[in-house]
mmCIF file with all atom_site columns, C-alpha atoms in Angstrom:
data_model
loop_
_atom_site.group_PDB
_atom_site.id
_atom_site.type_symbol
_atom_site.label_atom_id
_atom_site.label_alt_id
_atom_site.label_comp_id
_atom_site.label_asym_id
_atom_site.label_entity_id
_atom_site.label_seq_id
_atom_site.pdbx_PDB_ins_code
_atom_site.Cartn_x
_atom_site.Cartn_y
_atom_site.Cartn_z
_atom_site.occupancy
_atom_site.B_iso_or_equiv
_atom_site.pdbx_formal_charge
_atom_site.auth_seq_id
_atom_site.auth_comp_id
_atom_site.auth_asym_id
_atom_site.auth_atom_id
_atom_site.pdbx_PDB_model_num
ATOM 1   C CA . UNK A 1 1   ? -72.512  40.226 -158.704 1.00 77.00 ? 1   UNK A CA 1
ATOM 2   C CA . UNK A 1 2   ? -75.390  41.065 -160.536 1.00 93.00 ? 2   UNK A CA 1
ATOM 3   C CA . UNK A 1 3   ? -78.629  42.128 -158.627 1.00 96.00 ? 3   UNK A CA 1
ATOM 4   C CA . UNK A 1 4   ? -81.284  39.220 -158.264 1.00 98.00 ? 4   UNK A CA 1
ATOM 5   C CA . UNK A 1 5   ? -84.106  38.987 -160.337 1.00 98.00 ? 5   UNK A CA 1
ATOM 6   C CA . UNK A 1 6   ? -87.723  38.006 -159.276 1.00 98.00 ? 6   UNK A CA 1
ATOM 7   C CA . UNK A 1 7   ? -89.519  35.719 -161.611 1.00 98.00 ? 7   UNK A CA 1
ATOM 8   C CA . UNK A 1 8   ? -93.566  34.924 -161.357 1.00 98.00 ? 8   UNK A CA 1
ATOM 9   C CA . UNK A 1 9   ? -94.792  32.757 -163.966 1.00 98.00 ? 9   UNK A CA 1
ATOM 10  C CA . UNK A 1 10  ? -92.404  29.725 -164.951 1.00 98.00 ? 10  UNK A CA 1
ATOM 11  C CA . UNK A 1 11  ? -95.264  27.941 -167.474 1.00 97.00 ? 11  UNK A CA 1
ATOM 12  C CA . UNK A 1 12  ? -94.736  28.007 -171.476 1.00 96.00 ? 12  UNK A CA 1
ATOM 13  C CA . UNK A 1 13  ? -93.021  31.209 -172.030 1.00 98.00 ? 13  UNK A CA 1
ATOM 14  C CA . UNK A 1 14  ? -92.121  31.953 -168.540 1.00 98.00 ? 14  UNK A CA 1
ATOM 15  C CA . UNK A 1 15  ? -89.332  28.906 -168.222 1.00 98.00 ? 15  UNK A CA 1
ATOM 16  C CA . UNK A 1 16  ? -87.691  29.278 -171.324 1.00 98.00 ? 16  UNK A CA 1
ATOM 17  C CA . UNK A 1 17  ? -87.535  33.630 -171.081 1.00 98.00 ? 17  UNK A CA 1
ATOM 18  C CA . UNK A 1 18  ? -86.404  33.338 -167.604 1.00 98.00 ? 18  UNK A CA 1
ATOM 19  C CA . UNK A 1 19  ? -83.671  30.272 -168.498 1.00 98.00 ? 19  UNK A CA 1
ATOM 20  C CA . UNK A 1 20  ? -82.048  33.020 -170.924 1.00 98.00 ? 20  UNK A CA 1
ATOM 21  C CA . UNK A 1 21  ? -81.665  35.388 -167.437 1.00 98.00 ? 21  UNK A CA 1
ATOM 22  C CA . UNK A 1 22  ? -80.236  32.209 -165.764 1.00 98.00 ? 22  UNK A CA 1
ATOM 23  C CA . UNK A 1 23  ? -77.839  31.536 -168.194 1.00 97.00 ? 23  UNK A CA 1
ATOM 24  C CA . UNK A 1 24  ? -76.915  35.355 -168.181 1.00 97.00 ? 24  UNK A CA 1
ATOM 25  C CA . UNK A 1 25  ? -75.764  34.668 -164.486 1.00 97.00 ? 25  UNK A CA 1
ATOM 26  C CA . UNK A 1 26  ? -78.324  36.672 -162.713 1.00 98.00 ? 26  UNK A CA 1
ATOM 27  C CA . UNK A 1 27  ? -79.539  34.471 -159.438 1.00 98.00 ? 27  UNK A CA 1
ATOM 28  C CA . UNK A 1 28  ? -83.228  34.030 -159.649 1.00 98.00 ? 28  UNK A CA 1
ATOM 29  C CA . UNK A 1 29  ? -86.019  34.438 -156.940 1.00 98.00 ? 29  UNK A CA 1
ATOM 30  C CA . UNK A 1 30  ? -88.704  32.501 -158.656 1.00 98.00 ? 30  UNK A CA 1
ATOM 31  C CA . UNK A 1 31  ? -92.399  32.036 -158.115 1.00 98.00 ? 31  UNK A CA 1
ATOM 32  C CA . UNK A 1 32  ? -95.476  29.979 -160.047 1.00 98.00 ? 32  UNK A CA 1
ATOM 33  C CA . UNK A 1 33  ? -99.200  29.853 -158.804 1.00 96.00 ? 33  UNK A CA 1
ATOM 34  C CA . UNK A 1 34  ? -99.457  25.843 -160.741 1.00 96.00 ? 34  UNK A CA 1
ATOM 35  C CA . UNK A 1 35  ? -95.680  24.225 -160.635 1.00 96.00 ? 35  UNK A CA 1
ATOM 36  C CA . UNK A 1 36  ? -91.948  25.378 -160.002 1.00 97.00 ? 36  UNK A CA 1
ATOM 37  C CA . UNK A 1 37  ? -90.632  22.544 -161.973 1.00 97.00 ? 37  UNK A CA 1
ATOM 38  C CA . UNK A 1 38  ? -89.453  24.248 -164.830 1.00 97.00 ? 38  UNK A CA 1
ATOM 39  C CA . UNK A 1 39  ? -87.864  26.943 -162.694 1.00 98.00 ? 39  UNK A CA 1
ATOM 40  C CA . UNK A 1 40  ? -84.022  27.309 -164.029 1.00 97.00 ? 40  UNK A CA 1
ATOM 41  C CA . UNK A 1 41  ? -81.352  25.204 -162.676 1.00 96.00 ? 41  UNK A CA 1
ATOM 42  C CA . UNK A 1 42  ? -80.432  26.815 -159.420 1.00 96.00 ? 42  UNK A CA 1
ATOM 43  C CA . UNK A 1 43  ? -82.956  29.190 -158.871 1.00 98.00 ? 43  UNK A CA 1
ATOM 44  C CA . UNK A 1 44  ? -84.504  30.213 -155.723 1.00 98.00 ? 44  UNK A CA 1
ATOM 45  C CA . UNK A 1 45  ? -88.091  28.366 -155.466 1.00 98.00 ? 45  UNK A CA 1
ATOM 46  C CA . UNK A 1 46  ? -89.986  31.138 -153.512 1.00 98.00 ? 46  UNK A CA 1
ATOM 47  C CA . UNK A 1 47  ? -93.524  29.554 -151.492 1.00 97.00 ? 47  UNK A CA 1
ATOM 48  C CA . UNK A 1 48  ? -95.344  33.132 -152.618 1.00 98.00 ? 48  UNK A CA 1
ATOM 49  C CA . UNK A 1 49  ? -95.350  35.975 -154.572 1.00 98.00 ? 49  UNK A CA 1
ATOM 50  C CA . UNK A 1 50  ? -94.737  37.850 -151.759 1.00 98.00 ? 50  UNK A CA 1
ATOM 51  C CA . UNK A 1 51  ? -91.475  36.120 -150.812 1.00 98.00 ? 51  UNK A CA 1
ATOM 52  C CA . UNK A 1 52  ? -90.350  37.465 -154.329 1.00 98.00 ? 52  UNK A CA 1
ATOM 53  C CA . UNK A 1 53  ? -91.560  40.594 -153.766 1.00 98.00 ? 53  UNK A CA 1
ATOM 54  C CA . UNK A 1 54  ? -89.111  40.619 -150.627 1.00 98.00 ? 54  UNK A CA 1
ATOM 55  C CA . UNK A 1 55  ? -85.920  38.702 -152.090 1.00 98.00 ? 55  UNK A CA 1
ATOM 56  C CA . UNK A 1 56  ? -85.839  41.358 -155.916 1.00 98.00 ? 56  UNK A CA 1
ATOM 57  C CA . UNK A 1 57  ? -86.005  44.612 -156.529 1.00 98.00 ? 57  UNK A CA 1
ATOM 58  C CA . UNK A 1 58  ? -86.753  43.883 -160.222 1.00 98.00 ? 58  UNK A CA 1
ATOM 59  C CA . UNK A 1 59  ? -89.845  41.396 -160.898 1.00 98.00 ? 59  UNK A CA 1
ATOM 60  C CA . UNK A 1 60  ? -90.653  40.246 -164.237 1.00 98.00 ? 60  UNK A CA 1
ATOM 61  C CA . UNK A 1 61  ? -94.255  38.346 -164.667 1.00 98.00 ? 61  UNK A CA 1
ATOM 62  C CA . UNK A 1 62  ? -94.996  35.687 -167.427 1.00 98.00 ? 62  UNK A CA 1
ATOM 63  C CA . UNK A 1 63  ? -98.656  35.188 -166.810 1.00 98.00 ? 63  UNK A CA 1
ATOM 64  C CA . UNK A 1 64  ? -101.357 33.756 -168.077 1.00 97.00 ? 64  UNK A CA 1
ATOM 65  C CA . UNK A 1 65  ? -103.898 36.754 -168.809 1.00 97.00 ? 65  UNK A CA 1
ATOM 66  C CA . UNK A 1 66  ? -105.061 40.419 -166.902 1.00 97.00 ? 66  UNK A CA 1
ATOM 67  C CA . UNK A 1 67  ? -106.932 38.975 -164.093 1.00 97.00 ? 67  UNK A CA 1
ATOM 68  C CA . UNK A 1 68  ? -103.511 37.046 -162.735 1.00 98.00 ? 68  UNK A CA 1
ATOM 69  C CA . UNK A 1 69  ? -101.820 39.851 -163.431 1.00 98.00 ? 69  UNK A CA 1
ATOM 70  C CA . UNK A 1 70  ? -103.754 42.650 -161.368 1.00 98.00 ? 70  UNK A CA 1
ATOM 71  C CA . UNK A 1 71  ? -103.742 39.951 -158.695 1.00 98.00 ? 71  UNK A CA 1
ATOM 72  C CA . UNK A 1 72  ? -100.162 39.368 -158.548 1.00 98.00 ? 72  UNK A CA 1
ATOM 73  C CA . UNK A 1 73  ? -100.121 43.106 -158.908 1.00 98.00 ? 73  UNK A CA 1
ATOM 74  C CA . UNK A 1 74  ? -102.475 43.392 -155.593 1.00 98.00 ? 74  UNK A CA 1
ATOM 75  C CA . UNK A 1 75  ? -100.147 40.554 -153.960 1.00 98.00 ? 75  UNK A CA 1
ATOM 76  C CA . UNK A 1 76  ? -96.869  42.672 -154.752 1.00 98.00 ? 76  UNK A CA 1
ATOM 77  C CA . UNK A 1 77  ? -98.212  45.919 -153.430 1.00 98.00 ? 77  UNK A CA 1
ATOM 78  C CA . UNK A 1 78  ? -99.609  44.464 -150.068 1.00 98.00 ? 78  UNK A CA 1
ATOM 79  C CA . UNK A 1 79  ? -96.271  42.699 -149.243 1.00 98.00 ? 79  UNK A CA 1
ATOM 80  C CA . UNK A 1 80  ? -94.788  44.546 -146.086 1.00 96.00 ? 80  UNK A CA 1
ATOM 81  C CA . UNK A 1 81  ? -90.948  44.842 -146.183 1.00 96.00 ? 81  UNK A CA 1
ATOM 82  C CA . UNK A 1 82  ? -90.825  44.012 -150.014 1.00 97.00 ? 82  UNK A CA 1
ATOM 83  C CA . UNK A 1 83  ? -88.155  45.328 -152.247 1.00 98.00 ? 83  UNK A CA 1
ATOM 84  C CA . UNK A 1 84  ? -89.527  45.318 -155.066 1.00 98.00 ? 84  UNK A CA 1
ATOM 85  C CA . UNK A 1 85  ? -89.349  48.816 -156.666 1.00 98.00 ? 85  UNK A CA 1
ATOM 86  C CA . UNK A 1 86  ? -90.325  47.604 -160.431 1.00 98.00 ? 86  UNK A CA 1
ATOM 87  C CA . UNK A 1 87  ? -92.688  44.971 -161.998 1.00 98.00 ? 87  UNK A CA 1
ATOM 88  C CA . UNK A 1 88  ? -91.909  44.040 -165.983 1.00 98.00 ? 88  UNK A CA 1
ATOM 89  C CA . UNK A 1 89  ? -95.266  42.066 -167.210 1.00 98.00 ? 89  UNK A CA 1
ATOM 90  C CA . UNK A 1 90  ? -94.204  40.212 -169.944 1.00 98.00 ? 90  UNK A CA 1
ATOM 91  C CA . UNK A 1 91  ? -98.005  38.805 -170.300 1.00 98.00 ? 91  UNK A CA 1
ATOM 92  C CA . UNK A 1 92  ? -100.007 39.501 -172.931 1.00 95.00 ? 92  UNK A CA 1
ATOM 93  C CA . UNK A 1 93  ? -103.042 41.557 -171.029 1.00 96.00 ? 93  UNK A CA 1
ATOM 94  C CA . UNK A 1 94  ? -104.480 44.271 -172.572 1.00 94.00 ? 94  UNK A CA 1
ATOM 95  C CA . UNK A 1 95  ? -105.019 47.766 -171.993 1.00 95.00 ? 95  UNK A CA 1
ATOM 96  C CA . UNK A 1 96  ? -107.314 47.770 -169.813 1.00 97.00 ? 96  UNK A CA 1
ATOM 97  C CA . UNK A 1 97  ? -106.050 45.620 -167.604 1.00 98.00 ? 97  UNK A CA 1
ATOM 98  C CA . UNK A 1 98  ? -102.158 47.095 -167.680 1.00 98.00 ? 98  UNK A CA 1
ATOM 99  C CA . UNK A 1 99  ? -104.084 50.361 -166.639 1.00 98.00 ? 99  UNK A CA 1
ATOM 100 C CA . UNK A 1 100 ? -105.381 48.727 -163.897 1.00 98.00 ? 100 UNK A CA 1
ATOM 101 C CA . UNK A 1 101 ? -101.970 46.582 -162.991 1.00 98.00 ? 101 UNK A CA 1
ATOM 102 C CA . UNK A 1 102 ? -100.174 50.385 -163.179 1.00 98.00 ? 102 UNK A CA 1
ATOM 103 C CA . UNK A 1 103 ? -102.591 51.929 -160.787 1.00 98.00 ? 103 UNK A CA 1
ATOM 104 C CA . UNK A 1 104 ? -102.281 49.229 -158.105 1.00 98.00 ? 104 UNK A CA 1
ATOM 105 C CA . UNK A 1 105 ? -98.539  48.953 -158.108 1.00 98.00 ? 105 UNK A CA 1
ATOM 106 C CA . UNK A 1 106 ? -98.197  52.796 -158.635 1.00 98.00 ? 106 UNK A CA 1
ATOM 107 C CA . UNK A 1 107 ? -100.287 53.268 -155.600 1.00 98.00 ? 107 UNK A CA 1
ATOM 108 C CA . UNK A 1 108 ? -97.827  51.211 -153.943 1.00 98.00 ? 108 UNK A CA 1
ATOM 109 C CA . UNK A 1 109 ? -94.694  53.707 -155.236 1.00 98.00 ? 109 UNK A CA 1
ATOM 110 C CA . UNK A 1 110 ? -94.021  50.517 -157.803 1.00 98.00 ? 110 UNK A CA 1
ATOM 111 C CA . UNK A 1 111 ? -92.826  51.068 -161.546 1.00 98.00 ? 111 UNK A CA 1
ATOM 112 C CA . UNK A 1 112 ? -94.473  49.531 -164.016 1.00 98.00 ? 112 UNK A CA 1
ATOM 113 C CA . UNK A 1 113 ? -93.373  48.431 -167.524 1.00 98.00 ? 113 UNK A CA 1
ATOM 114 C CA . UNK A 1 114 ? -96.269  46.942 -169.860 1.00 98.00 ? 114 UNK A CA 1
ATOM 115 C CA . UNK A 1 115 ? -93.776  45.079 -172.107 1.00 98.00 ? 115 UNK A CA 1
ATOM 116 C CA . UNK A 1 116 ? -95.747  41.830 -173.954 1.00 98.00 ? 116 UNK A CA 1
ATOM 117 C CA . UNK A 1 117 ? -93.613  39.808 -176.283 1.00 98.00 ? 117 UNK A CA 1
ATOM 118 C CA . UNK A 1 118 ? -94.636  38.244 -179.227 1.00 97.00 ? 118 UNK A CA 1
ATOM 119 C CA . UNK A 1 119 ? -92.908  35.187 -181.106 1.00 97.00 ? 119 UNK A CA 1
ATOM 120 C CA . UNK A 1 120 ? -94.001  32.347 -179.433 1.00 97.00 ? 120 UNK A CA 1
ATOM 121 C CA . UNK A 1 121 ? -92.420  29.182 -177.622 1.00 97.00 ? 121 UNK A CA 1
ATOM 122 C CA . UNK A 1 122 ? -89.656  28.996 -180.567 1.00 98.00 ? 122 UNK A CA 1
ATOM 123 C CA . UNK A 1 123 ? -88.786  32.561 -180.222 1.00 98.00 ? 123 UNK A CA 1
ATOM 124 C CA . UNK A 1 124 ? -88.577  32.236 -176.372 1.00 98.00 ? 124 UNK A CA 1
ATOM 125 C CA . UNK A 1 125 ? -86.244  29.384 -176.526 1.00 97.00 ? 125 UNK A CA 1
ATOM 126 C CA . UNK A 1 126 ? -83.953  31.096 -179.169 1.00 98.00 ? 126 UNK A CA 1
ATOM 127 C CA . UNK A 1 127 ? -84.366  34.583 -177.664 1.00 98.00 ? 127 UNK A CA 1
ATOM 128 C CA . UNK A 1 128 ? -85.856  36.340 -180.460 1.00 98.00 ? 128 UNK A CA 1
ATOM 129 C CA . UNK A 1 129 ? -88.710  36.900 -179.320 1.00 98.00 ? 129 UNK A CA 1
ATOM 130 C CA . UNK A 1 130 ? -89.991  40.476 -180.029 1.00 98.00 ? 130 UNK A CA 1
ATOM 131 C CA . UNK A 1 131 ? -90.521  42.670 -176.416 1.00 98.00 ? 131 UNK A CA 1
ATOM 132 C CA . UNK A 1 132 ? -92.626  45.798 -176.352 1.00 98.00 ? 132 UNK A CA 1
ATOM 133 C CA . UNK A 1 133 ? -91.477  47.984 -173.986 1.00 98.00 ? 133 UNK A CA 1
ATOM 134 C CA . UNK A 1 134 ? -94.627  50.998 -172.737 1.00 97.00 ? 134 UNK A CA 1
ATOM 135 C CA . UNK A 1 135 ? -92.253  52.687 -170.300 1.00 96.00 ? 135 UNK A CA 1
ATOM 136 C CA . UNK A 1 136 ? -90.527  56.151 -169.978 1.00 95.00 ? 136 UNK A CA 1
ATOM 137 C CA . UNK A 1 137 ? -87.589  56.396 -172.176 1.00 97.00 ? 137 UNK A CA 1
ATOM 138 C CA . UNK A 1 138 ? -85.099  56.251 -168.712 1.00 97.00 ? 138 UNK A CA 1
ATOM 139 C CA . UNK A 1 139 ? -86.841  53.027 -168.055 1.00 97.00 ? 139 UNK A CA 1
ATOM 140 C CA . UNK A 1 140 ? -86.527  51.245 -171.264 1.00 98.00 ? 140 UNK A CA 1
ATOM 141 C CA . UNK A 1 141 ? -82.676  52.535 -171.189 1.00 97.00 ? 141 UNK A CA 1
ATOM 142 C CA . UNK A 1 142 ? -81.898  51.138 -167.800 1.00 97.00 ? 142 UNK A CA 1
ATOM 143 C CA . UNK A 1 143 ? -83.893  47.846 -168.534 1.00 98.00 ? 143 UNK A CA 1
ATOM 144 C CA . UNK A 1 144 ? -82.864  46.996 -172.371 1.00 98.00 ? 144 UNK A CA 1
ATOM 145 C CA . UNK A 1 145 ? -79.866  44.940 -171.718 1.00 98.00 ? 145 UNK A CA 1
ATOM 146 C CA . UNK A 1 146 ? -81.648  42.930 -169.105 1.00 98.00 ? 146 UNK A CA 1
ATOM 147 C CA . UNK A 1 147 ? -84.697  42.579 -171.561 1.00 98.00 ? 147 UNK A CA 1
ATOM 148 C CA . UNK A 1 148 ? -81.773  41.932 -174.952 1.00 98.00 ? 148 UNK A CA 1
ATOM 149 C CA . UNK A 1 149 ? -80.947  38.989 -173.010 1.00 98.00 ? 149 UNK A CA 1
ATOM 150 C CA . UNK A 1 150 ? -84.639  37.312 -173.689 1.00 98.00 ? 150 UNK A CA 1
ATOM 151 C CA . UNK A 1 151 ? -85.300  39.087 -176.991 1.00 98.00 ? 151 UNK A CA 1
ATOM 152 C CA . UNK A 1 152 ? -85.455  41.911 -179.189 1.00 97.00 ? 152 UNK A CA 1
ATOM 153 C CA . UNK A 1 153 ? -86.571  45.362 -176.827 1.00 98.00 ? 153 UNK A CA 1
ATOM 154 C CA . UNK A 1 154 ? -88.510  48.255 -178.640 1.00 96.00 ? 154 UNK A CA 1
ATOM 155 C CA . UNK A 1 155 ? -89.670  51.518 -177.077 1.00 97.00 ? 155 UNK A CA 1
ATOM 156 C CA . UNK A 1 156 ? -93.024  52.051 -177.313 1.00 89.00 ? 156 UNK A CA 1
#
């Protein structure tokens, strides 16, 4: 079986990445701050972030700028018991604030992967979107077929 996969953000770009997971066969722990409606078909509606943080080991975010991010990032690394061990933000952010989002979550013995995409709603329903990947090469390696599965992964 293949491991679950923690999903915060289900909005625009968020449903239709996380549908290409879904359809991939990897059960979903999912998660939205606004609506769950557009959560894949048989998906696990999580009530918090932090009930993700506890059901995946992997979390990917889809968010909508830096400030949700270092917040979901704060929400992560306070959840006692939580399995998470690595947090792929998928939202466009900024340095500045993927800095930040890496110190909390490092803090909290988290990995981080900075990896915004770029191609739009089209691209995320055709998975072609493009996915850049600011990890250690061992990371990107581990997490590339996962990623290949939304888009096209690059190292950077």
């Amino acid at each position: 079986m293949k491991e679950t996969i923690g999903w915060i953000g289900v909005g625009s770009m968020g449903h239709r990445m996380s549908r290409h997971l879904a359809n991939a066969g990897y059960p979903l722990v999912v998660a939205d701050a606004v609506s769950t409606e557009r959560a894949p078909p048989g998906a696990t509606i999580a009530k918090s972030n932090a009930e993700v943080a506890k059901g995946a080991e992997t979390i990917i975010l889809s968010l909508p700028d830096g400030s949700v991010s270092e917040a979901v990032a704060r929400e992560i690394a306070a959840t006692p018991s939580r399995r998470a061990k690595t947090v792929i933000d998928t939202s466009t952010i900024g340095i500045k604030a993927a800095e930040t989002v890496a110190s909390i979550l490092g803090a909290a013995g988290i990995d981080f992967i900075d990896a915004p995409v770029s191609g739009g709603t089209a691209g995320a329903d055709k998975a072609t979107i493009s996915i850049m990947m600011a990890c250690s090469s061992q990371a990107y390696e581990r997490f590339k077929p996962l990623m290949s599965l939304m888009g096209r992964p690059f190292h950077v």
